[in-house]
Every structure is written in structure tokens, then in C-alpha cells.
Amino acid sequence: MNIKKSKHNCLIIIILSVLSCAIFLCSCSFGFNFTDSNTKAENELVVHYLDVGQGDSIFIELPNSQTMLIDAGVSGLGEGIVSYINDCGYSKINYLVATHPHADHIGSMAYVVKNIDVGEIYMPKVSTTTRTYEKLLTAISDKGLKIKSAHSGMSIADESDFSIDVLGPVTIDEDSLNNCSVLLKITHHNNKFLFIGDAEKQELSTINADLSADVLKVGHHGSRTSTTEDLLERVDPSIAVISLGKDNDYGHPHKSTINLLNEFDVTTYRTDEDGTIIVTSDGSDITTQTGGKSIEREE
Ligand SMILES: [Zn+2]
């Protein structure tokens, strides 16, 4: 009787062990799929506002499985940005945009150009003399690529289910690189995303195009020089994302920006508090996920 009972117990233990092994393997495989390969559903648009500290870098999975990168943060982030794109299951950036040639937007772009396949490159028609900018130009020409000058009225993509339009710059302000920022609008059926780089109110006042959008990438890291009542009236966003570093030297985001966003009832996310922010559009609904992988700077 005792021997029978012990055999019975043994069998239960074996079954339980096999079951727990199976559950463990399943959860591993789910975890692997979730972090290391593309989980985008067909026809979705997924915008990753990467946490790159004080600066901007936005990776976009387009509905047709092409990709776009807007800006590449400060220097030392290139490896992290390229790994992030690879981990999403991509080996090419179809559209690379440098909104303007400041170091917190193009700092790691030369590395990106050198280390991943790049299709078209868009930049405003303005130059600067910094080493970061010159390194980027060299990386682009070494790869045999050409820069397209981005200006208002230009269309980057016009597909049946999405479009990418350039709304600015309208004019080039030689005295302010911020105010030469490339402004982009991505339309995915009913949902619109607006990206305004570091454009300040001077540039924004020159834009006659329709700025309305559901999701606004807040200009200039939350500076009061970009977010005004007039802008929020024109954009009328339901979601705003601010890209900035913790305890930055500029006092970003400015209090008045946060107050205005609250006044306009905009749900606001910020990379210094929320990490990488992932916003997904299925064409009608928008979902937001916070706490995505931050991009660490190489020493
Ligand atoms: Zn900036």
C-alpha cells in the first residue's frame, strides 16, 4: 500500500515538473518575442519616443513595415539606437530625418548612418560648422548617400493607408537653427502625429498648413519658447510627449508648458519620467505604453 502510494506521488511529481517546465519555456519564448523581434500587427503605425536623455530620437514602424528615424540624440547613443531598431526586427531605416543640426538631435547620427542600411535622408537646408555636423556629412557621403532638403509642401510618403508630409520649415532662419526645424505630420487613417523638432514660436507662426494632430511631440524639450496657447489651439492634441533628460541644465520642461498642457486637457508623457514611450495607432484607436527600454550612453 505504501509503495503504491509512493509510486503515485512520484507520478504526480513528474507530471508537475513537466508542466512547470512547459510553462517556463512558454513564458521565455513570449518574453523573447516581446523584446527581441517585431510584434507590430499588420497595418499598425508604432511610434517609439526613445528615452535618450536630453535630446530627441524617435523611431517609427510604418504600416507597410518600412521605418523612419527622426533625430539621433547626443553622441554616444548610436549603438543603443541601432540595437533598439534591430531588436524591433528591422535592419533598415527607410527615412532618416535630422530636424536640425544641433548636437542633441544629430549627435549619434553619423554612427547610425555608418552602422545600419539607410534609404532617404532629409535635413533642412542650413549648415553649421560643428565637428558633429561635419562628421555626419562625411558619414553620409562615404556611404554614397545624398541629402534631400526638407521644406514645407514636400511629401515623403503617400501610401493608401498613411502619408508623411513636411510642413516646415517654410523659410530658413540663418540666426536660429531651432527655427529651421523640419516639421512632419504622419497621417494614419483617422490618426495624426505631429513632430516639430525644436521649432519655437517664430517658426511655428510661419506655418500656414493644418497643424491639427492627435499626438504632439512637444517642441524644444518642453521649453516655453515653443509651447504657446496659439500652438495648442491649432494642434488641439489629446496626447503630448516631451523628450528630455532628468535634472537637465535648461530647466526643461518649463512650468508654463506643463500648465498650458494641463489647461488644454492634454495627457502628457515625458521620457525623463516614463522612459521610452510607445504610441500605437491602428488607424482608429491610439494606445500608449510607457516604461520602454531607455537608450544608455556609451562612455
Ligand atoms: Zn534640442
JSON list of C-alpha atoms in Angstrom, two decimals, residues 101-205:
[
{"chain": "A", "resi": 101, "resn": "PRO", "atom": "CA", "xyz": [21.86, 70.22, -36.88]},
{"chain": "A", "resi": 102, "resn": "HIS", "atom": "CA", "xyz": [22.10, 70.67, -33.09]},
{"chain": "A", "resi": 103, "resn": "ALA", "atom": "CA", "xyz": [24.17, 68.12, -31.14]},
{"chain": "A", "resi": 104, "resn": "ASP", "atom": "CA", "xyz": [21.19, 66.84, -29.11]},
{"chain": "A", "resi": 105, "resn": "HIS", "atom": "CA", "xyz": [19.49, 65.80, -32.38]},
{"chain": "A", "resi": 106, "resn": "ILE", "atom": "CA", "xyz": [22.33, 64.69, -34.66]},
{"chain": "A", "resi": 107, "resn": "GLY", "atom": "CA", "xyz": [24.94, 63.68, -32.03]},
{"chain": "A", "resi": 108, "resn": "SER", "atom": "CA", "xyz": [24.75, 59.95, -32.83]},
{"chain": "A", "resi": 109, "resn": "MET", "atom": "CA", "xyz": [23.52, 60.20, -36.40]},
{"chain": "A", "resi": 110, "resn": "ALA", "atom": "CA", "xyz": [26.92, 59.58, -38.03]},
{"chain": "A", "resi": 111, "resn": "TYR", "atom": "CA", "xyz": [27.14, 56.28, -36.11]},
{"chain": "A", "resi": 112, "resn": "VAL", "atom": "CA", "xyz": [23.62, 55.35, -37.22]},
{"chain": "A", "resi": 113, "resn": "VAL", "atom": "CA", "xyz": [24.42, 56.12, -40.88]},
{"chain": "A", "resi": 114, "resn": "LYS", "atom": "CA", "xyz": [27.61, 54.03, -40.69]},
{"chain": "A", "resi": 115, "resn": "ASN", "atom": "CA", "xyz": [26.03, 51.06, -38.92]},
{"chain": "A", "resi": 116, "resn": "ILE", "atom": "CA", "xyz": [22.62, 50.44, -40.48]},
{"chain": "A", "resi": 117, "resn": "ASP", "atom": "CA", "xyz": [21.22, 50.46, -44.00]},
{"chain": "A", "resi": 118, "resn": "VAL", "atom": "CA", "xyz": [19.69, 53.89, -44.72]},
{"chain": "A", "resi": 119, "resn": "GLY", "atom": "CA", "xyz": [17.33, 54.87, -47.56]},
{"chain": "A", "resi": 120, "resn": "GLU", "atom": "CA", "xyz": [16.46, 58.55, -47.89]},
{"chain": "A", "resi": 121, "resn": "ILE", "atom": "CA", "xyz": [17.92, 61.32, -45.72]},
{"chain": "A", "resi": 122, "resn": "TYR", "atom": "CA", "xyz": [16.10, 64.60, -45.06]},
{"chain": "A", "resi": 123, "resn": "MET", "atom": "CA", "xyz": [17.59, 67.71, -43.46]},
{"chain": "A", "resi": 124, "resn": "PRO", "atom": "CA", "xyz": [16.76, 71.44, -43.53]},
{"chain": "A", "resi": 125, "resn": "LYS", "atom": "CA", "xyz": [18.83, 73.49, -45.98]},
{"chain": "A", "resi": 126, "resn": "VAL", "atom": "CA", "xyz": [21.02, 75.09, -43.34]},
{"chain": "A", "resi": 127, "resn": "SER", "atom": "CA", "xyz": [24.58, 74.33, -42.32]},
{"chain": "A", "resi": 128, "resn": "THR", "atom": "CA", "xyz": [26.76, 74.78, -39.27]},
{"chain": "A", "resi": 129, "resn": "THR", "atom": "CA", "xyz": [30.47, 74.39, -38.61]},
{"chain": "A", "resi": 130, "resn": "THR", "atom": "CA", "xyz": [30.44, 71.96, -35.68]},
{"chain": "A", "resi": 131, "resn": "ARG", "atom": "CA", "xyz": [32.51, 68.78, -35.78]},
{"chain": "A", "resi": 132, "resn": "THR", "atom": "CA", "xyz": [29.38, 66.71, -35.10]},
{"chain": "A", "resi": 133, "resn": "TYR", "atom": "CA", "xyz": [27.74, 68.12, -38.23]},
{"chain": "A", "resi": 134, "resn": "GLU", "atom": "CA", "xyz": [30.86, 67.64, -40.35]},
{"chain": "A", "resi": 135, "resn": "LYS", "atom": "CA", "xyz": [31.21, 64.03, -39.14]},
{"chain": "A", "resi": 136, "resn": "LEU", "atom": "CA", "xyz": [27.61, 63.41, -40.18]},
{"chain": "A", "resi": 137, "resn": "LEU", "atom": "CA", "xyz": [28.16, 64.87, -43.67]},
{"chain": "A", "resi": 138, "resn": "THR", "atom": "CA", "xyz": [31.28, 62.71, -44.09]},
{"chain": "A", "resi": 139, "resn": "ALA", "atom": "CA", "xyz": [29.42, 59.55, -42.99]},
{"chain": "A", "resi": 140, "resn": "ILE", "atom": "CA", "xyz": [26.64, 60.31, -45.48]},
{"chain": "A", "resi": 141, "resn": "SER", "atom": "CA", "xyz": [28.98, 60.95, -48.42]},
{"chain": "A", "resi": 142, "resn": "ASP", "atom": "CA", "xyz": [31.22, 57.96, -47.53]},
{"chain": "A", "resi": 143, "resn": "LYS", "atom": "CA", "xyz": [28.14, 55.78, -47.91]},
{"chain": "A", "resi": 144, "resn": "GLY", "atom": "CA", "xyz": [27.30, 57.35, -51.28]},
{"chain": "A", "resi": 145, "resn": "LEU", "atom": "CA", "xyz": [24.03, 58.79, -49.95]},
{"chain": "A", "resi": 146, "resn": "LYS", "atom": "CA", "xyz": [22.52, 62.17, -50.82]},
{"chain": "A", "resi": 147, "resn": "ILE", "atom": "CA", "xyz": [20.68, 64.62, -48.57]},
{"chain": "A", "resi": 148, "resn": "LYS", "atom": "CA", "xyz": [17.23, 65.83, -49.60]},
{"chain": "A", "resi": 149, "resn": "SER", "atom": "CA", "xyz": [16.45, 69.37, -48.44]},
{"chain": "A", "resi": 150, "resn": "ALA", "atom": "CA", "xyz": [13.25, 69.22, -46.42]},
{"chain": "A", "resi": 151, "resn": "HIS", "atom": "CA", "xyz": [10.84, 72.12, -46.85]},
{"chain": "A", "resi": 152, "resn": "SER", "atom": "CA", "xyz": [7.13, 72.79, -46.41]},
{"chain": "A", "resi": 153, "resn": "GLY", "atom": "CA", "xyz": [4.85, 71.26, -49.03]},
{"chain": "A", "resi": 154, "resn": "MET", "atom": "CA", "xyz": [7.10, 68.24, -49.60]},
{"chain": "A", "resi": 155, "resn": "SER", "atom": "CA", "xyz": [5.66, 64.72, -49.39]},
{"chain": "A", "resi": 156, "resn": "ILE", "atom": "CA", "xyz": [7.96, 61.96, -48.06]},
{"chain": "A", "resi": 157, "resn": "ALA", "atom": "CA", "xyz": [5.43, 59.15, -48.49]},
{"chain": "A", "resi": 158, "resn": "ASP", "atom": "CA", "xyz": [1.91, 58.99, -49.84]},
{"chain": "A", "resi": 159, "resn": "GLU", "atom": "CA", "xyz": [0.55, 55.47, -49.47]},
{"chain": "A", "resi": 160, "resn": "SER", "atom": "CA", "xyz": [-3.05, 54.27, -49.47]},
{"chain": "A", "resi": 161, "resn": "ASP", "atom": "CA", "xyz": [-3.18, 53.96, -45.66]},
{"chain": "A", "resi": 162, "resn": "PHE", "atom": "CA", "xyz": [-0.67, 56.56, -44.47]},
{"chain": "A", "resi": 163, "resn": "SER", "atom": "CA", "xyz": [1.18, 59.67, -45.53]},
{"chain": "A", "resi": 164, "resn": "ILE", "atom": "CA", "xyz": [4.20, 61.61, -44.32]},
{"chain": "A", "resi": 165, "resn": "ASP", "atom": "CA", "xyz": [4.15, 65.34, -45.09]},
{"chain": "A", "resi": 166, "resn": "VAL", "atom": "CA", "xyz": [6.70, 68.06, -44.42]},
{"chain": "A", "resi": 167, "resn": "LEU", "atom": "CA", "xyz": [5.00, 71.17, -43.00]},
{"chain": "A", "resi": 168, "resn": "GLY", "atom": "CA", "xyz": [8.16, 73.18, -42.29]},
{"chain": "A", "resi": 169, "resn": "PRO", "atom": "CA", "xyz": [10.48, 74.92, -42.49]},
{"chain": "A", "resi": 170, "resn": "VAL", "atom": "CA", "xyz": [8.78, 77.49, -44.70]},
{"chain": "A", "resi": 171, "resn": "THR", "atom": "CA", "xyz": [11.79, 79.80, -44.56]},
{"chain": "A", "resi": 172, "resn": "ILE", "atom": "CA", "xyz": [15.36, 79.33, -43.35]},
{"chain": "A", "resi": 173, "resn": "ASP", "atom": "CA", "xyz": [16.35, 81.46, -40.36]},
{"chain": "A", "resi": 174, "resn": "GLU", "atom": "CA", "xyz": [20.16, 81.62, -40.53]},
{"chain": "A", "resi": 175, "resn": "ASP", "atom": "CA", "xyz": [20.27, 83.05, -36.98]},
{"chain": "A", "resi": 176, "resn": "SER", "atom": "CA", "xyz": [18.40, 80.18, -35.34]},
{"chain": "A", "resi": 177, "resn": "LEU", "atom": "CA", "xyz": [18.92, 76.50, -36.11]},
{"chain": "A", "resi": 178, "resn": "ASN", "atom": "CA", "xyz": [15.93, 75.67, -33.87]},
{"chain": "A", "resi": 179, "resn": "ASN", "atom": "CA", "xyz": [13.73, 77.72, -36.18]},
{"chain": "A", "resi": 180, "resn": "CYS", "atom": "CA", "xyz": [14.90, 75.75, -39.22]},
{"chain": "A", "resi": 181, "resn": "SER", "atom": "CA", "xyz": [13.46, 72.55, -37.66]},
{"chain": "A", "resi": 182, "resn": "VAL", "atom": "CA", "xyz": [11.82, 70.08, -40.02]},
{"chain": "A", "resi": 183, "resn": "LEU", "atom": "CA", "xyz": [8.12, 69.75, -39.10]},
{"chain": "A", "resi": 184, "resn": "LEU", "atom": "CA", "xyz": [6.49, 66.45, -40.01]},
{"chain": "A", "resi": 185, "resn": "LYS", "atom": "CA", "xyz": [2.96, 65.17, -39.94]},
{"chain": "A", "resi": 186, "resn": "ILE", "atom": "CA", "xyz": [2.17, 61.49, -40.26]},
{"chain": "A", "resi": 187, "resn": "THR", "atom": "CA", "xyz": [-1.45, 60.67, -41.05]},
{"chain": "A", "resi": 188, "resn": "HIS", "atom": "CA", "xyz": [-2.65, 57.10, -40.48]},
{"chain": "A", "resi": 189, "resn": "HIS", "atom": "CA", "xyz": [-6.35, 56.96, -41.43]},
{"chain": "A", "resi": 190, "resn": "ASN", "atom": "CA", "xyz": [-8.06, 58.91, -38.59]},
{"chain": "A", "resi": 191, "resn": "ASN", "atom": "CA", "xyz": [-4.92, 59.45, -36.50]},
{"chain": "A", "resi": 192, "resn": "LYS", "atom": "CA", "xyz": [-2.36, 62.20, -36.93]},
{"chain": "A", "resi": 193, "resn": "PHE", "atom": "CA", "xyz": [1.07, 62.58, -35.34]},
{"chain": "A", "resi": 194, "resn": "LEU", "atom": "CA", "xyz": [2.96, 65.90, -35.38]},
{"chain": "A", "resi": 195, "resn": "PHE", "atom": "CA", "xyz": [6.72, 66.21, -34.88]},
{"chain": "A", "resi": 196, "resn": "ILE", "atom": "CA", "xyz": [8.11, 69.73, -34.51]},
{"chain": "A", "resi": 197, "resn": "GLY", "atom": "CA", "xyz": [11.76, 69.26, -33.52]},
{"chain": "A", "resi": 198, "resn": "ASP", "atom": "CA", "xyz": [12.90, 72.34, -31.58]},
{"chain": "A", "resi": 199, "resn": "ALA", "atom": "CA", "xyz": [10.74, 74.81, -33.53]},
{"chain": "A", "resi": 200, "resn": "GLU", "atom": "CA", "xyz": [9.96, 77.90, -31.49]},
{"chain": "A", "resi": 201, "resn": "LYS", "atom": "CA", "xyz": [7.01, 80.25, -31.84]},
{"chain": "A", "resi": 202, "resn": "GLN", "atom": "CA", "xyz": [8.82, 82.32, -34.53]},
{"chain": "A", "resi": 203, "resn": "GLU", "atom": "CA", "xyz": [8.98, 79.33, -36.92]},
{"chain": "A", "resi": 204, "resn": "LEU", "atom": "CA", "xyz": [5.57, 77.97, -35.87]},
{"chain": "A", "resi": 205, "resn": "SER", "atom": "CA", "xyz": [3.96, 81.32, -36.75]}
]
